[in-house]
Amino acid sequence: CRVLQCPAHRHHGGIKSEPNPRFQKTVQTPYVFERFCPITVAIYDADAKDLHDLSKHDFIGSVTCQLAELLTARSGTLTLRLRGPKCWSGATVTLLGESVGTGANTLVTVAFSAEGLDIKDKLARSSDPYLKIWKSTEAGVWTFVHETPVIKRCLNPAWPSFTLPLSTLCNSDRDRPLKIECFDWDRLSSHDFIGQVVTSLTDLATGGQLPLVSEHKREKLAKKGKPYANSGFVRATVTERTVPQFIDYIRSGLQLELHVAVDMTGSNGHPLDQSSLHSILQWPSLYAQAISAVGAILAPYDSDGNIGAYGFGGRLPPQLGGNVSHFFPLDPAQPELPGVDAVCQAYRTALDHVSLSGPTLFHPTIEHVNSKAAQSAGGLRYQVLLLMTDGAYCDPTDTIKALVQSSTLPVSIIIVGIGNSPDLAQMEVLDGDEVALVDAYGHTAQRDAVQFVQMNHFQGDPAGLAAHTLAELPGQVLQYFQSKGIYPNPAPVSPPVTMGLPANFNGPNTY
């Protein structure tokens, strides 16, 4: 068996004379939500001892899936139909996936205190102490981790606590050496070394006193025939807590429900014009490319696969009233469509029937998604709106009001700027990375729920567009759920997810 991962190729080992093998060797791969990660498992019949030269073996068949499909399988098990020149029609491969902890979701809070520190400021009969914490690498090199604030004129200081991921503090190894250095701060000269101790998180957690030692002072006193014990003591209070990560919510059944909104205003240009942003002469248009790039990443995270598909700023055909609408389904018969391809087809069909008009109003679409989010508040459902536009919007007051409301709900708004209009610069105001949005009534956004990306920065790079567009989404999801006290449950036990098999199949290779 060989596992082919983008970009790595990994050999999985062989099992002799076994038609129903159970491979034991695991393969680890980093999980990056915003990246498309296909996995291919290829099965070979080994005919030689050299398992790495595949030309010496008979290819049986292979299966391919996305890493996201495996992660979202509720049981963590995905059964795929094996396809190839030498496999019978009922042959399958079953993948079992689980997340491997890195310590990033374990937070360690440490509060240091010291007693009986050496006096370094002779006139004040005191010291101004602070600590530096270092961790040892595998090569024995000390790497800086944290520095406490200075506490003025105190020989028995208690420093404020600090919190770090376990992986940052000690590479998730509680017995990894940690060096605690104590210094006396000086404003006009170099700081004076008081003493140090090499310990570990395990030892610190006991809460015992640890002596701070200065070898320089020991040697200095020894020359004078004086004894030296230590330069004071340090101790720590250590607490740990586990914080759920985005993948924990995914494994617990989090549903990311995608909505797509297309700007159908006249400034995009007529679809029959080759320079139009909606040009049907150069299909797929930029809008269709954005839908495909982002939708391909998000689609596996919604179990029913349906995507809300809307337009705004277009004049509807006479049979639908003939009026300009600022929120309408791309397919009048089906507001939610089964997958990315169906959305792109409905968008293409709408260009034949909807006249581009205006003005550009965002708030009706955002308010619709907000209402969907309000219905799902309290559960593990989260709405994602991909709103695509070519320029300025004409309803800033109502749009900001709607976005401030979005910040209180399980929803993220991703705005993708299409084209090169200088008006797209206005979108930066809505992306609250620097300054939180405040509506006309003085209400401040509770969190940053908006991401703005200009598509022309990623021409010819759909993967880069998707990655940049979705980079902030996991953090926004975590921030919302944890602010509401909503945490993932253990993943429910359910039957394995089977793909590509007939409903009544019960072949011998399924396990």
Short mmCIF file of C-alpha atoms in Angstrom, two decimals:
data_model
loop_
_atom_site.label_atom_id
_atom_site.label_comp_id
_atom_site.label_asym_id
_atom_site.label_seq_id
_atom_site.Cartn_x
_atom_site.Cartn_y
_atom_site.Cartn_z
CA CYS A 1 0.00 0.00 0.00
CA ARG A 2 1.31 3.47 -0.81
CA VAL A 3 -0.22 6.68 0.49
CA LEU A 4 0.20 9.62 -1.87
CA GLN A 5 -0.23 12.96 -0.19
CA CYS A 6 0.19 16.35 -1.71
CA PRO A 7 3.08 17.11 -1.58
CA ALA A 8 4.49 13.99 0.13
CA HIS A 9 4.69 10.36 -1.02
CA ARG A 10 4.76 7.87 1.84
CA HIS A 11 5.20 4.10 1.75
CA HIS A 12 2.90 2.21 4.08
CA GLY A 13 4.40 -1.28 4.14
CA GLY A 14 3.17 -4.66 2.92
CA ILE A 15 1.18 -7.61 4.26
CA LYS A 16 1.78 -11.05 2.77
CA SER A 17 -0.95 -13.30 1.31
CA GLU A 18 -3.87 -11.40 2.79
CA PRO A 19 -6.92 -10.39 0.72
CA ASN A 20 -8.35 -8.34 3.60
CA PRO A 21 -5.29 -6.58 5.04
CA ARG A 22 -5.42 -4.26 8.03
CA PHE A 23 -2.47 -1.89 7.80
CA GLN A 24 -1.17 -0.78 11.19
CA LYS A 25 1.37 1.90 10.27
CA THR A 26 -0.01 5.44 10.61
CA VAL A 27 0.62 8.41 8.36
CA GLN A 28 0.62 11.91 9.84
CA THR A 29 -0.12 15.04 7.85
CA PRO A 30 -0.63 18.67 8.87
CA TYR A 31 -4.20 19.91 8.69
CA VAL A 32 -4.63 23.34 7.12
CA PHE A 33 -8.32 24.23 6.84
CA GLU A 34 -7.97 26.71 3.98
CA ARG A 35 -5.90 24.41 1.76
CA PHE A 36 -7.18 21.67 -0.54
CA CYS A 37 -5.45 18.44 0.55
CA PRO A 38 -6.15 15.36 -1.59
CA ILE A 39 -5.06 11.91 -0.37
CA THR A 40 -4.58 8.92 -2.66
CA VAL A 41 -4.11 5.37 -1.38
CA ALA A 42 -2.65 3.03 -3.99
CA ILE A 43 -2.72 -0.76 -3.46
CA TYR A 44 -0.08 -3.01 -5.02
CA ASP A 45 0.52 -6.75 -5.08
CA ALA A 46 4.13 -7.11 -3.91
CA ASP A 47 6.24 -9.33 -6.20
CA ALA A 48 9.70 -8.39 -4.91
CA LYS A 49 11.48 -7.54 -1.66
CA ASP A 50 12.10 -3.95 -2.70
CA LEU A 51 8.76 -2.35 -1.83
CA HIS A 52 9.87 1.13 -2.88
CA ASP A 53 10.35 0.40 -6.58
CA LEU A 54 6.72 0.21 -7.69
CA SER A 55 7.65 -0.86 -11.22
CA LYS A 56 8.44 -4.32 -9.79
CA HIS A 57 4.92 -4.79 -8.42
CA ASP A 58 1.42 -5.20 -9.81
CA PHE A 59 -0.89 -2.20 -9.40
CA ILE A 60 -4.28 -3.35 -8.05
CA GLY A 61 -6.18 -0.10 -7.63
CA SER A 62 -6.44 3.19 -5.77
CA VAL A 63 -8.82 5.52 -3.96
CA THR A 64 -8.73 9.30 -3.60
CA CYS A 65 -10.43 11.65 -1.17
CA GLN A 66 -9.97 15.01 0.49
CA LEU A 67 -8.53 15.17 3.98
CA ALA A 68 -11.59 17.26 4.87
CA GLU A 69 -13.89 14.37 3.88
CA LEU A 70 -12.12 12.08 6.33
CA LEU A 71 -12.19 14.64 9.13
CA THR A 72 -15.89 15.33 8.72
CA ALA A 73 -16.86 11.64 8.70
CA ARG A 74 -18.70 11.48 12.01
CA SER A 75 -17.15 8.17 13.02
CA GLY A 76 -13.74 9.18 11.68
CA THR A 77 -14.03 6.29 9.23
CA LEU A 78 -14.35 6.62 5.47
CA THR A 79 -14.86 3.61 3.16
CA LEU A 80 -14.06 4.18 -0.52
CA ARG A 81 -14.55 1.93 -3.50
CA LEU A 82 -11.24 0.68 -4.88
CA ARG A 83 -10.86 1.24 -8.61
CA GLY A 84 -8.16 -0.25 -10.79
CA PRO A 85 -7.24 -2.85 -13.38
CA LYS A 86 -6.90 -5.79 -10.98
CA CYS A 87 -9.53 -5.30 -8.30
CA TRP A 88 -12.96 -6.92 -8.18
CA SER A 89 -16.02 -4.69 -8.27
CA GLY A 90 -16.70 -4.89 -4.55
CA ALA A 91 -13.19 -4.11 -3.29
CA THR A 92 -12.93 -1.21 -0.84
CA VAL A 93 -10.39 0.70 1.21
CA THR A 94 -11.33 2.02 4.65
CA LEU A 95 -9.48 4.99 6.12
CA LEU A 96 -9.50 5.82 9.81
CA GLY A 97 -8.58 9.38 10.74
CA GLU A 98 -7.95 11.02 14.08
CA SER A 99 -6.39 14.25 15.22
CA VAL A 100 -3.03 14.08 16.99
CA GLY A 101 -2.56 16.64 19.75
CA THR A 102 0.41 19.00 19.53
CA GLY A 103 -0.04 20.78 22.85
CA ALA A 104 -1.24 23.92 21.09
CA ASN A 105 -4.68 23.51 22.67
CA THR A 106 -3.29 23.08 26.21
CA LEU A 107 -2.77 26.43 27.89
CA VAL A 108 -0.44 26.70 30.87
CA THR A 109 -0.79 29.58 33.33
CA VAL A 110 2.28 30.23 35.49
CA ALA A 111 2.62 32.68 38.37
CA PHE A 112 6.15 33.08 39.76
CA SER A 113 7.15 34.46 43.14
CA ALA A 114 10.50 34.74 44.93
CA GLU A 115 11.78 35.08 48.46
CA GLY A 116 14.98 36.41 50.01
CA LEU A 117 16.56 37.77 46.84
CA ASP A 118 20.01 39.30 47.02
CA ILE A 119 20.25 43.05 47.56
CA LYS A 120 21.68 44.67 44.43
CA ASP A 121 20.80 48.34 45.05
CA LYS A 122 22.95 49.10 48.07
CA LEU A 123 21.52 52.56 48.72
CA ALA A 124 17.90 51.39 48.57
CA ARG A 125 18.77 48.12 50.35
CA SER A 126 16.62 46.34 47.79
CA SER A 127 16.44 45.11 44.18
CA ASP A 128 14.21 45.61 41.12
CA PRO A 129 13.82 41.96 40.05
CA TYR A 130 12.43 40.35 36.92
CA LEU A 131 12.65 36.85 35.44
CA LYS A 132 13.60 35.43 32.07
CA ILE A 133 12.38 31.94 31.14
CA TRP A 134 14.20 29.79 28.58
CA LYS A 135 13.57 26.28 27.22
CA SER A 136 16.13 23.81 25.95
CA THR A 137 16.01 22.54 22.37
CA GLU A 138 16.77 18.94 21.42
CA ALA A 139 20.32 20.14 20.64
CA GLY A 140 20.70 21.65 24.11
CA VAL A 141 20.43 25.26 22.93
CA TRP A 142 18.47 27.64 25.18
CA THR A 143 15.56 29.39 23.45
CA PHE A 144 13.84 32.43 24.95
CA VAL A 145 10.23 31.88 26.05
CA HIS A 146 9.02 34.70 28.32
CA GLU A 147 10.07 37.68 30.40
CA THR A 148 8.16 38.94 33.43
CA PRO A 149 7.68 42.64 34.20
CA VAL A 150 9.99 44.38 36.66
CA ILE A 151 8.84 44.77 40.24
CA LYS A 152 10.52 47.78 41.85
CA ARG A 153 12.23 47.69 45.25
CA CYS A 154 11.17 44.25 46.37
CA LEU A 155 13.12 41.25 47.67
CA ASN A 156 10.05 39.01 47.90
CA PRO A 157 8.26 39.71 44.61
CA ALA A 158 5.14 38.04 43.19
CA TRP A 159 5.00 38.54 39.44
CA PRO A 160 1.76 38.64 37.45
CA SER A 161 0.77 35.31 35.93
CA PHE A 162 1.18 34.66 32.23
CA THR A 163 -0.42 32.08 29.94
CA LEU A 164 1.26 30.25 27.07
CA PRO A 165 0.44 27.18 24.98
CA LEU A 166 2.13 24.07 26.31
CA SER A 167 3.88 23.74 22.95
CA THR A 168 5.38 27.22 23.30
CA LEU A 169 6.45 26.83 26.90
CA CYS A 170 8.15 23.44 26.66
CA ASN A 171 7.44 21.90 23.24
CA SER A 172 4.66 19.89 24.95
CA ASP A 173 7.31 18.03 26.96
CA ARG A 174 6.69 18.69 30.65
CA ASP A 175 10.10 17.26 31.55
CA ARG A 176 12.03 19.43 29.07
CA PRO A 177 14.65 21.57 30.88
CA LEU A 178 13.56 25.13 31.64
CA LYS A 179 16.00 27.80 32.82
CA ILE A 180 14.73 30.54 35.13
CA GLU A 181 17.05 33.57 35.36
CA CYS A 182 16.54 36.39 37.83
CA PHE A 183 17.96 39.87 37.19
CA ASP A 184 18.00 43.21 38.95
CA TRP A 185 16.82 45.92 36.56
CA ASP A 186 18.93 49.06 36.22
CA ARG A 187 17.85 52.15 34.33
CA LEU A 188 21.29 53.54 33.46
CA SER A 189 23.51 50.46 33.29
CA SER A 190 23.38 46.78 32.42
CA HIS A 191 21.10 44.66 34.54
CA ASP A 192 22.66 42.69 37.40
CA PHE A 193 22.41 38.92 37.42
CA ILE A 194 20.95 37.58 40.68
CA GLY A 195 20.78 33.84 40.07
CA GLN A 196 19.28 31.02 38.06
CA VAL A 197 17.83 27.54 38.37
CA VAL A 198 17.34 24.80 35.77
CA THR A 199 14.11 22.93 36.33
CA SER A 200 11.11 21.60 34.36
CA LEU A 201 7.39 22.20 34.20
CA THR A 202 6.88 18.97 36.15
CA ASP A 203 9.05 20.25 38.99
CA LEU A 204 7.56 23.74 38.90
CA ALA A 205 4.06 22.25 39.23
CA THR A 206 4.95 20.81 42.66
CA GLY A 207 5.05 24.37 44.02
CA GLY A 208 8.26 23.80 45.98
CA GLN A 209 11.00 26.36 46.56
CA LEU A 210 13.86 26.27 44.06
CA PRO A 211 17.18 27.94 44.93
CA LEU A 212 18.52 30.63 42.62
CA VAL A 213 22.26 30.20 42.25
CA SER A 214 24.96 32.53 40.94
CA GLU A 215 28.18 30.65 40.22
CA HIS A 216 30.00 33.97 39.88
CA LYS A 217 29.00 34.95 43.41
CA ARG A 218 29.87 31.48 44.70
CA GLU A 219 33.39 31.74 43.26
CA LYS A 220 33.81 35.30 44.55
CA LEU A 221 32.86 34.33 48.10
CA ALA A 222 34.95 31.16 47.96
CA LYS A 223 38.06 33.25 47.30
CA LYS A 224 37.29 35.10 50.53
CA GLY A 225 36.71 31.87 52.39
CA LYS A 226 33.02 32.58 52.85
CA PRO A 227 30.24 30.05 52.35
CA TYR A 228 27.51 30.50 49.74
CA ALA A 229 24.13 28.80 49.68
CA ASN A 230 21.96 30.67 47.18
CA SER A 231 20.75 34.12 46.10
CA GLY A 232 17.12 33.54 47.07
CA PHE A 233 14.34 31.16 46.17
CA VAL A 234 11.78 31.04 43.40
CA ARG A 235 8.56 29.07 43.24
CA ALA A 236 5.66 28.83 40.81
CA THR A 237 1.95 28.13 40.77
CA VAL A 238 1.06 26.18 37.63
CA THR A 239 -2.40 25.50 36.22
CA GLU A 240 -3.34 23.90 32.90
CA ARG A 241 -6.52 23.95 30.87
CA THR A 242 -7.45 22.50 27.52
CA VAL A 243 -8.96 24.83 24.93
CA PRO A 244 -10.82 23.25 22.00
CA GLN A 245 -9.32 23.84 18.57
CA PHE A 246 -11.16 24.29 15.29
CA ILE A 247 -10.58 20.65 14.37
CA ASP A 248 -12.28 19.57 17.61
CA TYR A 249 -15.46 21.34 16.52
CA ILE A 250 -15.18 19.75 13.07
CA ARG A 251 -14.86 16.26 14.58
CA SER A 252 -17.89 17.00 16.77
CA GLY A 253 -20.08 17.67 13.76
CA LEU A 254 -19.72 21.41 13.13
CA GLN A 255 -21.59 22.36 9.94
CA LEU A 256 -20.29 25.27 7.87
CA GLU A 257 -23.22 26.40 5.72
CA LEU A 258 -22.13 28.37 2.68
CA HIS A 259 -24.09 31.18 1.01
CA VAL A 260 -22.93 32.86 -2.22
CA ALA A 261 -24.03 36.36 -3.30
CA VAL A 262 -23.17 37.75 -6.76
CA ASP A 263 -23.12 41.46 -7.63
CA MET A 264 -25.47 41.86 -10.63
CA THR A 265 -25.16 45.63 -10.97
CA GLY A 266 -24.49 47.40 -14.27
CA SER A 267 -20.96 48.52 -13.40
CA ASN A 268 -19.77 44.94 -14.01
CA GLY A 269 -20.36 45.35 -17.74
CA HIS A 270 -22.74 43.52 -20.08
CA PRO A 271 -22.19 39.73 -20.12
CA LEU A 272 -21.79 39.79 -23.92
CA ASP A 273 -18.90 42.25 -23.61
CA GLN A 274 -15.56 40.46 -23.55
CA SER A 275 -14.22 42.89 -20.92
CA SER A 276 -17.20 42.38 -18.60
CA LEU A 277 -16.58 40.85 -15.18
CA HIS A 278 -19.60 38.64 -16.00
CA SER A 279 -18.41 37.87 -19.53
CA ILE A 280 -19.94 34.69 -20.91
CA LEU A 281 -17.46 34.88 -23.78
CA GLN A 282 -14.57 34.09 -21.43
CA TRP A 283 -16.14 31.52 -19.16
CA PRO A 284 -15.66 30.85 -16.33
CA SER A 285 -15.97 34.50 -15.36
CA LEU A 286 -14.06 35.92 -12.43
CA TYR A 287 -17.16 35.48 -10.26
CA ALA A 288 -17.43 31.81 -11.24
CA GLN A 289 -13.74 31.30 -10.51
CA ALA A 290 -14.13 32.76 -7.02
CA ILE A 291 -17.18 30.56 -6.32
CA SER A 292 -15.28 27.45 -7.41
CA ALA A 293 -12.09 28.24 -5.48
CA VAL A 294 -13.76 29.00 -2.15
CA GLY A 295 -16.65 26.56 -2.51
CA ALA A 296 -14.34 23.60 -3.13
CA ILE A 297 -12.74 24.12 0.29
CA LEU A 298 -15.97 24.69 2.24
CA ALA A 299 -18.23 22.11 0.57
CA PRO A 300 -17.02 19.06 2.57
CA TYR A 301 -17.88 20.77 5.85
CA ASP A 302 -21.63 20.84 5.16
CA SER A 303 -23.25 17.42 5.35
CA ASP A 304 -26.19 18.18 3.02
CA GLY A 305 -23.95 19.90 0.45
CA ASN A 306 -26.52 22.63 -0.26
CA ILE A 307 -25.32 26.18 -0.96
CA GLY A 308 -27.50 29.28 -0.78
CA ALA A 309 -27.06 31.11 -4.11
CA TYR A 310 -28.25 34.70 -4.51
CA GLY A 311 -27.85 37.79 -6.62
CA PHE A 312 -28.31 41.47 -5.83
CA GLY A 313 -28.70 44.65 -7.86
CA GLY A 314 -30.27 43.02 -10.92
CA ARG A 315 -33.57 43.61 -12.73
CA LEU A 316 -35.63 40.42 -12.71
CA PRO A 317 -37.33 39.15 -15.88
CA PRO A 318 -40.98 40.16 -16.51
CA GLN A 319 -42.36 36.80 -15.34
CA LEU A 320 -40.80 37.52 -11.92
CA GLY A 321 -42.10 41.10 -11.72
CA GLY A 322 -39.56 42.97 -13.81
CA ASN A 323 -38.35 45.04 -10.84
CA VAL A 324 -34.83 45.68 -9.57
CA SER A 325 -34.16 43.30 -6.66
CA HIS A 326 -31.48 43.68 -4.03
CA PHE A 327 -31.79 40.07 -2.95
CA PHE A 328 -33.02 37.21 -5.15
CA PRO A 329 -32.16 33.52 -5.69
CA LEU A 330 -30.05 32.78 -8.75
CA ASP A 331 -32.40 29.86 -9.40
CA PRO A 332 -35.99 31.08 -8.73
CA ALA A 333 -37.15 27.50 -8.16
CA GLN A 334 -34.39 26.51 -5.76
CA PRO A 335 -32.70 29.07 -3.46
CA GLU A 336 -30.30 26.40 -2.17
CA LEU A 337 -28.39 24.37 -4.75
CA PRO A 338 -26.61 21.01 -4.46
CA GLY A 339 -22.96 21.91 -4.72
CA VAL A 340 -20.54 24.31 -6.36
CA ASP A 341 -21.17 23.18 -9.94
CA ALA A 342 -24.91 23.75 -9.55
CA VAL A 343 -24.29 27.25 -8.18
CA CYS A 344 -22.04 28.14 -11.13
CA GLN A 345 -24.63 26.80 -13.58
CA ALA A 346 -27.45 28.78 -11.92
CA TYR A 347 -25.29 31.92 -12.02
CA ARG A 348 -24.56 31.35 -15.71
CA THR A 349 -28.29 30.84 -16.45
CA ALA A 350 -29.22 33.97 -14.46
CA LEU A 351 -27.00 36.07 -16.72
CA ASP A 352 -29.34 35.19 -19.61
CA HIS A 353 -32.46 36.37 -17.79
CA VAL A 354 -31.47 39.04 -15.24
CA SER A 355 -30.55 42.52 -16.50
CA LEU A 356 -27.63 44.15 -14.72
CA SER A 357 -28.87 47.25 -12.92
CA GLY A 358 -28.23 48.84 -9.52
CA PRO A 359 -27.62 50.40 -7.06
CA THR A 360 -25.28 48.20 -4.98
CA LEU A 361 -26.89 47.33 -1.65
CA PHE A 362 -25.32 44.75 0.65
CA HIS A 363 -27.58 44.82 3.69
CA PRO A 364 -30.55 42.76 2.36
CA THR A 365 -28.26 39.79 1.69
CA ILE A 366 -26.40 40.12 5.00
CA GLU A 367 -29.68 40.42 6.90
CA HIS A 368 -30.95 37.22 5.25
CA VAL A 369 -27.87 35.29 6.36
CA ASN A 370 -28.14 36.84 9.82
CA SER A 371 -31.69 35.51 10.11
CA LYS A 372 -30.46 32.01 9.16
CA ALA A 373 -27.71 32.31 11.75
CA ALA A 374 -30.16 33.41 14.46
CA GLN A 375 -32.16 30.23 13.86
CA SER A 376 -29.07 28.06 14.37
CA ALA A 377 -27.63 29.92 17.40
CA GLY A 378 -26.85 27.53 20.24
CA GLY A 379 -25.90 24.57 18.05
CA LEU A 380 -22.84 23.59 16.03
CA ARG A 381 -23.96 25.34 12.85
CA TYR A 382 -22.13 28.33 11.40
CA GLN A 383 -23.09 30.44 8.38
CA VAL A 384 -20.48 31.67 5.87
CA LEU A 385 -21.45 34.34 3.33
CA LEU A 386 -19.24 34.74 0.27
CA LEU A 387 -20.24 38.17 -1.02
CA MET A 388 -18.64 39.18 -4.35
CA THR A 389 -18.74 42.72 -5.67
CA ASP A 390 -16.98 44.96 -8.18
CA GLY A 391 -16.96 48.20 -6.25
CA ALA A 392 -18.60 50.72 -3.96
CA TYR A 393 -21.75 49.97 -2.00
CA CYS A 394 -24.50 52.56 -1.59
CA ASP A 395 -25.86 51.61 1.84
CA PRO A 396 -22.99 52.07 4.33
CA THR A 397 -25.24 52.83 7.32
CA ASP A 398 -27.46 49.78 6.84
CA THR A 399 -24.55 47.54 5.87
CA ILE A 400 -22.51 48.40 8.96
CA LYS A 401 -25.59 47.91 11.13
CA ALA A 402 -26.08 44.44 9.62
CA LEU A 403 -22.40 43.56 10.06
CA VAL A 404 -22.42 44.63 13.70
CA GLN A 405 -25.38 42.30 14.18
CA SER A 406 -23.41 39.55 12.39
CA SER A 407 -20.70 39.83 15.04
CA THR A 408 -23.20 38.58 17.65
CA LEU A 409 -24.26 35.56 15.57
CA PRO A 410 -22.64 32.38 14.22
CA VAL A 411 -21.78 33.95 10.88
CA SER A 412 -18.74 35.18 8.95
CA ILE A 413 -18.85 37.51 5.96
CA ILE A 414 -16.19 37.05 3.28
CA ILE A 415 -16.13 39.93 0.78
CA VAL A 416 -14.24 39.27 -2.44
CA GLY A 417 -13.50 42.29 -4.60
CA ILE A 418 -13.78 41.47 -8.32
CA GLY A 419 -11.96 43.61 -10.86
CA ASN A 420 -9.73 46.67 -10.46
CA SER A 421 -12.09 49.46 -9.44
CA PRO A 422 -10.55 51.97 -6.99
CA ASP A 423 -13.91 51.89 -5.20
CA LEU A 424 -12.95 48.50 -3.76
CA ALA A 425 -10.78 50.35 -1.26
CA GLN A 426 -14.00 51.17 0.60
CA MET A 427 -14.27 47.51 1.58
CA GLU A 428 -11.24 47.81 3.86
CA VAL A 429 -13.40 49.81 6.28
CA LEU A 430 -15.69 46.81 6.70
CA ASP A 431 -12.80 44.45 7.52
CA GLY A 432 -12.45 45.19 11.22
CA ASP A 433 -8.86 44.00 11.63
CA GLU A 434 -7.63 47.40 12.79
CA VAL A 435 -10.69 49.26 14.09
CA ALA A 436 -13.91 47.62 15.26
CA LEU A 437 -17.05 48.53 13.34
CA VAL A 438 -19.47 50.91 15.08
CA ASP A 439 -22.97 51.42 13.70
CA ALA A 440 -24.98 54.66 13.62
CA TYR A 441 -26.56 53.79 16.97
CA GLY A 442 -23.22 53.46 18.77
CA HIS A 443 -23.19 49.64 18.86
CA THR A 444 -19.69 48.18 18.49
CA ALA A 445 -18.99 44.88 16.78
CA GLN A 446 -18.36 42.19 19.38
CA ARG A 447 -15.78 40.45 17.20
CA ASP A 448 -14.24 40.67 13.74
CA ALA A 449 -16.57 38.63 11.53
CA VAL A 450 -15.56 40.17 8.17
CA GLN A 451 -12.70 39.35 5.80
CA PHE A 452 -12.02 41.35 2.61
CA VAL A 453 -9.85 40.04 -0.23
CA GLN A 454 -9.17 41.51 -3.67
CA MET A 455 -9.24 38.79 -6.27
CA ASN A 456 -6.83 40.52 -8.66
CA HIS A 457 -4.05 39.91 -6.13
CA PHE A 458 -4.41 36.19 -6.87
CA GLN A 459 -4.86 36.07 -10.65
CA GLY A 460 -4.09 32.57 -11.88
CA ASP A 461 -3.80 31.27 -8.32
CA PRO A 462 -7.19 29.93 -7.20
CA ALA A 463 -5.60 27.97 -4.36
CA GLY A 464 -3.95 31.15 -3.06
CA LEU A 465 -7.26 33.02 -3.33
CA ALA A 466 -9.07 30.35 -1.32
CA ALA A 467 -6.31 30.15 1.27
CA HIS A 468 -6.18 33.91 1.83
CA THR A 469 -9.97 34.24 1.75
CA LEU A 470 -10.55 31.53 4.35
CA ALA A 471 -7.47 32.06 6.55
CA GLU A 472 -9.36 33.95 9.26
CA LEU A 473 -12.44 31.73 9.29
CA PRO A 474 -11.28 29.08 11.83
CA GLY A 475 -10.33 31.81 14.31
CA GLN A 476 -13.66 33.57 13.82
CA VAL A 477 -15.53 30.31 14.40
CA LEU A 478 -13.57 29.60 17.58
CA GLN A 479 -14.02 33.13 18.88
CA TYR A 480 -17.79 32.98 18.43
CA PHE A 481 -18.42 29.57 19.98
CA GLN A 482 -16.08 30.06 22.91
CA SER A 483 -17.49 33.52 23.67
CA LYS A 484 -20.92 31.88 23.90
CA GLY A 485 -19.68 28.99 26.03
CA ILE A 486 -20.40 26.46 23.29
CA TYR A 487 -17.86 23.65 23.28
CA PRO A 488 -17.52 20.52 21.14
CA ASN A 489 -18.98 17.29 22.37
CA PRO A 490 -17.26 13.95 21.88
CA ALA A 491 -17.79 12.89 18.28
CA PRO A 492 -20.90 10.71 18.16
CA VAL A 493 -20.46 7.08 17.22
CA SER A 494 -22.15 6.42 13.92
CA PRO A 495 -21.77 3.93 11.05
CA PRO A 496 -18.76 4.45 8.79
CA VAL A 497 -19.29 6.80 5.87
CA THR A 498 -19.17 4.84 2.63
CA MET A 499 -18.55 6.56 -0.70
CA GLY A 500 -18.89 5.08 -4.18
CA LEU A 501 -20.67 1.86 -3.08
CA PRO A 502 -24.16 0.59 -3.87
CA ALA A 503 -26.60 1.05 -0.99
CA ASN A 504 -27.06 -2.70 -0.47
CA PHE A 505 -23.37 -3.64 -0.74
CA ASN A 506 -22.03 -5.92 2.00
CA GLY A 507 -18.84 -7.33 0.45
CA PRO A 508 -16.16 -9.24 2.35
CA ASN A 509 -13.59 -6.43 2.14
CA THR A 510 -15.66 -3.95 4.17
CA TYR A 511 -14.45 -3.60 7.77
#
